[in-house]
GROMACS .gro file of C-alpha atoms in nm:
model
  231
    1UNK     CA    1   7.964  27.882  11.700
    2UNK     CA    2   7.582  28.003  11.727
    3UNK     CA    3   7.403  27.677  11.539
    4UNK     CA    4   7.281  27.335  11.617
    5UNK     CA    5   7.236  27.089  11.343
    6UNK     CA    6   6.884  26.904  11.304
    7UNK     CA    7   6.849  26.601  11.084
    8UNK     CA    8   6.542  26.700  10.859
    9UNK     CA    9   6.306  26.390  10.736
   10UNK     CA   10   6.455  26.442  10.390
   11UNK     CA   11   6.844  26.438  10.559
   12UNK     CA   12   6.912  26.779  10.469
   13UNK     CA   13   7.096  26.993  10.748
   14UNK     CA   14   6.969  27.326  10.849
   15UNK     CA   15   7.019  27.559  11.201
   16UNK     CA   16   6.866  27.776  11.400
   17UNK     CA   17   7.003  28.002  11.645
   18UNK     CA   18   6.702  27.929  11.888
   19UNK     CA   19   6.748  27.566  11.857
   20UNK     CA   20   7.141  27.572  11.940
   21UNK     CA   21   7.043  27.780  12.242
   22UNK     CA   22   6.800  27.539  12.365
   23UNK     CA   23   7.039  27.283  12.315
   24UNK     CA   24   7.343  27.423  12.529
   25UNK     CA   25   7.103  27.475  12.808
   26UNK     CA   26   7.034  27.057  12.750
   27UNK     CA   27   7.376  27.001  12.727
   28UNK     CA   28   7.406  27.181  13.015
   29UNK     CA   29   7.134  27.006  13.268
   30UNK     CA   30   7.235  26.707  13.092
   31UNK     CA   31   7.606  26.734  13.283
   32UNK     CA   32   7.472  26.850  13.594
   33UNK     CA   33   7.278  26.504  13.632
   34UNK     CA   34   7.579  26.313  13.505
   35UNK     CA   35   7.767  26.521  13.770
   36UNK     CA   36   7.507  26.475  14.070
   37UNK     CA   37   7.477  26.088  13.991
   38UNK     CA   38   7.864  26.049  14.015
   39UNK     CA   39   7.860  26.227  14.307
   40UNK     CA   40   7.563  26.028  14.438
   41UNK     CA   41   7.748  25.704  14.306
   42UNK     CA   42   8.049  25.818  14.505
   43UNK     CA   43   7.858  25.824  14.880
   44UNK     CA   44   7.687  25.498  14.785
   45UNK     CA   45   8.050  25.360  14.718
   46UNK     CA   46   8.162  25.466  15.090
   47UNK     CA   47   7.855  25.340  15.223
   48UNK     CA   48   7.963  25.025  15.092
   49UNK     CA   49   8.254  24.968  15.307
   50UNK     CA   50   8.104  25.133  15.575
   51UNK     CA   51   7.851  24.879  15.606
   52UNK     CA   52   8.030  24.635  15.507
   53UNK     CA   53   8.221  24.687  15.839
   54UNK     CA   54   7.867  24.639  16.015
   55UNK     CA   55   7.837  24.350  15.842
   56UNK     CA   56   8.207  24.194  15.915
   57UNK     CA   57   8.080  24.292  16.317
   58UNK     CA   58   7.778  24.110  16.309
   59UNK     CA   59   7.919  23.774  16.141
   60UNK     CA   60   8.233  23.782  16.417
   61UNK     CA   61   7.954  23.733  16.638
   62UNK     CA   62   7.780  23.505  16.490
   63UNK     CA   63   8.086  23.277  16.484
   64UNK     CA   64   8.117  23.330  16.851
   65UNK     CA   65   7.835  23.263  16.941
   66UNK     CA   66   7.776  22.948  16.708
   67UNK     CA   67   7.769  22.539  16.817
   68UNK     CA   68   8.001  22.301  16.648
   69UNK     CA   69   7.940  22.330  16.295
   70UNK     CA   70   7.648  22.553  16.287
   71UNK     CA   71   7.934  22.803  16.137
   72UNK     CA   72   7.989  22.597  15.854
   73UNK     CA   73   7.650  22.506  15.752
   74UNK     CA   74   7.602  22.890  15.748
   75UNK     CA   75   7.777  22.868  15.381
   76UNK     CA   76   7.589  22.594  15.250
   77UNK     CA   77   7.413  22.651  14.942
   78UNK     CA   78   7.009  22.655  15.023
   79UNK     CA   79   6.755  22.896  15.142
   80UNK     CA   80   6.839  22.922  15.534
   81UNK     CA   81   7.160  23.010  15.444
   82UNK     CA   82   7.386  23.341  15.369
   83UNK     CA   83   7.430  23.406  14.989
   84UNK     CA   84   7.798  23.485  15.039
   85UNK     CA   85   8.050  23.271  15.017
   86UNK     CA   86   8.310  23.164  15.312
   87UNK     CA   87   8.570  23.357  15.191
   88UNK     CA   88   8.399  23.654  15.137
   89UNK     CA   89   8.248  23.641  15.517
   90UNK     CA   90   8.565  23.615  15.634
   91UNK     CA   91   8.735  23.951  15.438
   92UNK     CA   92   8.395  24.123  15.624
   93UNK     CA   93   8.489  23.999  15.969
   94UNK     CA   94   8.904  24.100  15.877
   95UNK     CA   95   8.796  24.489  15.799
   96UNK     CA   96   8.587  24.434  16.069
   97UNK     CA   97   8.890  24.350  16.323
   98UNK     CA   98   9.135  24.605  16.160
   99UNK     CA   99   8.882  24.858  16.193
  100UNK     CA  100   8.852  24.860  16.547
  101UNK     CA  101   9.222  24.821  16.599
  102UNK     CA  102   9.231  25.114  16.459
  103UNK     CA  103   9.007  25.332  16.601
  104UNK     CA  104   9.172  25.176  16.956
  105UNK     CA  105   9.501  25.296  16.821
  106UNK     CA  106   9.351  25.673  16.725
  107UNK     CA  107   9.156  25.719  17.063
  108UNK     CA  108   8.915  25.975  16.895
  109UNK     CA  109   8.636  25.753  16.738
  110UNK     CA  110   8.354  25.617  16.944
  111UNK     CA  111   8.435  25.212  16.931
  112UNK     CA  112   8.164  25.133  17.146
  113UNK     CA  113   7.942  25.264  16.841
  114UNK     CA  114   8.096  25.058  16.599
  115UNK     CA  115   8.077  24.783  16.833
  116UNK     CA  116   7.737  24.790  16.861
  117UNK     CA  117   7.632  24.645  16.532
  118UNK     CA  118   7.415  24.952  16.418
  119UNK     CA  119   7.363  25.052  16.130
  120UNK     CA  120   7.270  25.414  16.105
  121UNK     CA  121   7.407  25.773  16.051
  122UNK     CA  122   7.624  25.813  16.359
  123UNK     CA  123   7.744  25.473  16.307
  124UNK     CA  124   7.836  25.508  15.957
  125UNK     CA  125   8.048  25.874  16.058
  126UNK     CA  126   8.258  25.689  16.300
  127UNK     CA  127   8.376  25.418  16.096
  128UNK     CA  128   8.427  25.686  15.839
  129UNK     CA  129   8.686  25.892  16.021
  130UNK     CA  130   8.909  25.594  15.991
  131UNK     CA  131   8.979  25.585  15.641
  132UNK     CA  132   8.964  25.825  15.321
  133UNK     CA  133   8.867  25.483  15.109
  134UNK     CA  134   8.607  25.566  14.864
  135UNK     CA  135   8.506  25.192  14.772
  136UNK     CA  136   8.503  24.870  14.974
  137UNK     CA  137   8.787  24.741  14.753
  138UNK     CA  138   9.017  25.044  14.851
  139UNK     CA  139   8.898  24.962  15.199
  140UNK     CA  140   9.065  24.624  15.209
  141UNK     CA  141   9.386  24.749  15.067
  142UNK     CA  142   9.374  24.988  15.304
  143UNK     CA  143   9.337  24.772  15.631
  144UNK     CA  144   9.513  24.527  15.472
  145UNK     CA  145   9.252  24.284  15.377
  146UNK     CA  146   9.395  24.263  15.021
  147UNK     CA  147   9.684  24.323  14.954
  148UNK     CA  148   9.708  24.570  14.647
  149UNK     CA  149   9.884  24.537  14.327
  150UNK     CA  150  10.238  24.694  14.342
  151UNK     CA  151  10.531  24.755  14.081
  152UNK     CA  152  10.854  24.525  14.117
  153UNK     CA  153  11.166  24.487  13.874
  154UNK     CA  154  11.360  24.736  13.701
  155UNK     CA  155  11.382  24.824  13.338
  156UNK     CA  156  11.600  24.932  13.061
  157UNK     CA  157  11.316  25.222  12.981
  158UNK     CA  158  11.484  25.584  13.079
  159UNK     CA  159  11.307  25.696  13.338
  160UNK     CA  160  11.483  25.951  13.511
  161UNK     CA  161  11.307  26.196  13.340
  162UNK     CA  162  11.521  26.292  13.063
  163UNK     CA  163  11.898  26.225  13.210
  164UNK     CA  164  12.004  25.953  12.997
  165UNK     CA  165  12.044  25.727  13.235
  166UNK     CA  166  11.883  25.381  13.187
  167UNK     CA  167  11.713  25.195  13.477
  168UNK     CA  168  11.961  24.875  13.528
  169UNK     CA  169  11.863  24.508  13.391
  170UNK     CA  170  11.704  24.308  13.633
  171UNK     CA  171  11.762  23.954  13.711
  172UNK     CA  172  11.548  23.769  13.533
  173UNK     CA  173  11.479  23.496  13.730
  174UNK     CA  174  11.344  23.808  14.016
  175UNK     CA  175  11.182  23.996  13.694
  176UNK     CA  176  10.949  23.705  13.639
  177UNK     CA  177  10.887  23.636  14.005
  178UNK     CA  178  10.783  24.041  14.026
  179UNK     CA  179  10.558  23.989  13.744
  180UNK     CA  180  10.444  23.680  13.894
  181UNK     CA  181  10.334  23.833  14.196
  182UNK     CA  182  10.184  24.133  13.970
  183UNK     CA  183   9.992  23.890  13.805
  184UNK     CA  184   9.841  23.796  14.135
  185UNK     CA  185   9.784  24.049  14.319
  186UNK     CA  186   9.578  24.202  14.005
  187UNK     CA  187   9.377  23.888  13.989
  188UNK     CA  188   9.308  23.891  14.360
  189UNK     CA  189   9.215  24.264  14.302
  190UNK     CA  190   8.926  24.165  14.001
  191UNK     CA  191   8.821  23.914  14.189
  192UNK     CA  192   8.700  24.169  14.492
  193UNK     CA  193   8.567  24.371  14.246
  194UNK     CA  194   8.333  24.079  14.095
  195UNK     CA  195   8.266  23.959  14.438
  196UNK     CA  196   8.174  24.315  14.590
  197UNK     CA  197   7.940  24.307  14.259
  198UNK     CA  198   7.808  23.938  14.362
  199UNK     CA  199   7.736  24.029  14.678
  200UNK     CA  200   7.583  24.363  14.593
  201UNK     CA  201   7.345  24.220  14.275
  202UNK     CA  202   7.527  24.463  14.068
  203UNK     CA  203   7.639  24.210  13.815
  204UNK     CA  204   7.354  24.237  13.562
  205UNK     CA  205   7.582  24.604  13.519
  206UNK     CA  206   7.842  24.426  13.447
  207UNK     CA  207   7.936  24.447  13.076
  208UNK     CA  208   7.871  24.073  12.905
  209UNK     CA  209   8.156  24.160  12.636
  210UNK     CA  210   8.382  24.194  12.912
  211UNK     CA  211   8.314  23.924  13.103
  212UNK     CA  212   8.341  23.694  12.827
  213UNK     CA  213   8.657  23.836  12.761
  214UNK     CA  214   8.778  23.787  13.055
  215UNK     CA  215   8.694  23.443  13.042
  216UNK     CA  216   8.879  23.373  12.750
  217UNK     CA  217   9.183  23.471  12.910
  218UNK     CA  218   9.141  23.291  13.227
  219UNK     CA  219   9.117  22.993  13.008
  220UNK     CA  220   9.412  23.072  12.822
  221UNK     CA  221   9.643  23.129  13.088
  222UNK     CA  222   9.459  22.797  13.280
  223UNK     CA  223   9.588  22.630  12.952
  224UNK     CA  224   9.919  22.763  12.985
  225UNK     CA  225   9.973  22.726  13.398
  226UNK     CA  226   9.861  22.301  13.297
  227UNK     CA  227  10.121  22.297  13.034
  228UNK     CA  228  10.385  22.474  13.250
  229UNK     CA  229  10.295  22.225  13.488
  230UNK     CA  230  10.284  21.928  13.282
  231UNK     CA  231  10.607  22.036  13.143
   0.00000   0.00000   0.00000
């Protein structure tokens, strides 16, 4: 194909072989800044985890070094305070602690750097040799802050890729126990997501159709867990 279509005021179609030229070299630039933001995207990702790590050092001091309660009040919601939840503080201060155990346990990464609460390029290289994690939520599957989602249970499906031999039946009572867990473990995993987002500001990107979605179904399966439970 040599022609681009242009939308005249009148609707009518008509091409040019100038015009579809100028457009594949748009098309064109138009991937390579898709392609350098996702790459950009990528190192702001592992940055993310990185710091993150920085971040988990810094609050495992602060807890060590804090008076009777001041730990606590750290959490409460006004102005002196941290934004972050609890909870979230302590999944920093976990990657944190499995970080350094292993860098102890490989021998070949600078601890006292990542000890020392900075912040900058060296810094960020170290803790980087320690894991091939491209986001912070792959980080805390990875040094087993989270535990990720994982397939249980058997099926009937053929899956031994074309030898006609079905998977066996699995107990039900251990099916819905697997899928249980599933369930779970994929909830715990959006809810890092959303928090990493929280924590980040990076909500407002969030897509509002989505989120309300998502909402609906939390409050159908709350509805269902009360009437299981009620049951």
């Amino acid at each position: 194909m040599k022609y681009e279509i242009q939308i005249l005021p009148q609707n009518e179609v008509t091409t040019t072989n100038r015009d579809w030229e100028i457009a594949i070299v748009r098309a064109n630039a138009l991937h390579g800044q898709i392609t350098g933001l996702t790459n950009q995207i990528q190192t702001l990702e592992q940055k993310r985890w990185m710091t993150a790590v920085v971040l988990g050092g810094l609050l495992a001091r602060m807890k060590a070094a804090a008076q009777h309660g001041e730990w606590k009040a750290l959490f409460a919601k006004n102005d002196t305070c941290v934004v972050f939840d609890q909870r979230t503080a302590q999944r920093y201060m976990k990657l944190y602690r499995e970080v350094l155990k292993r860098a102890r346990k490989l021998g070949t990464v600078d601890v006292a750097l990542i000890e020392s609460g900075r912040r900058d390029a060296r810094t960020l290289e170290e803790i980087g040799k320690l894991s091939d994690a491209d986001s912070l939520r792959q980080a805390y599957f990875d040094f087993g802050v989270v535990t990720p989602p994982k397939s249980h249970g058997t099926s009937t499906i053929d899956d031994n890729r074309g030898t006609g031999k079905p998977q066996p039946i699995a107990d039900p009572e251990e099916a819905l126990a697997a899928r249980q867990k599933s369930a779970c473990d994929e909830f715990a995993r959006i809810m890092v997501d959303l928090e990493a987002m929280l924590d980040t500001g990076r909500l407002p990107l969030v897509n509002q159709d989505a989120l309300a979605e998502g909402k609906d179904i939390l409050n159908n399966a709350l509805r269902i867990i009360n009437a299981l439970t009620n049951a």
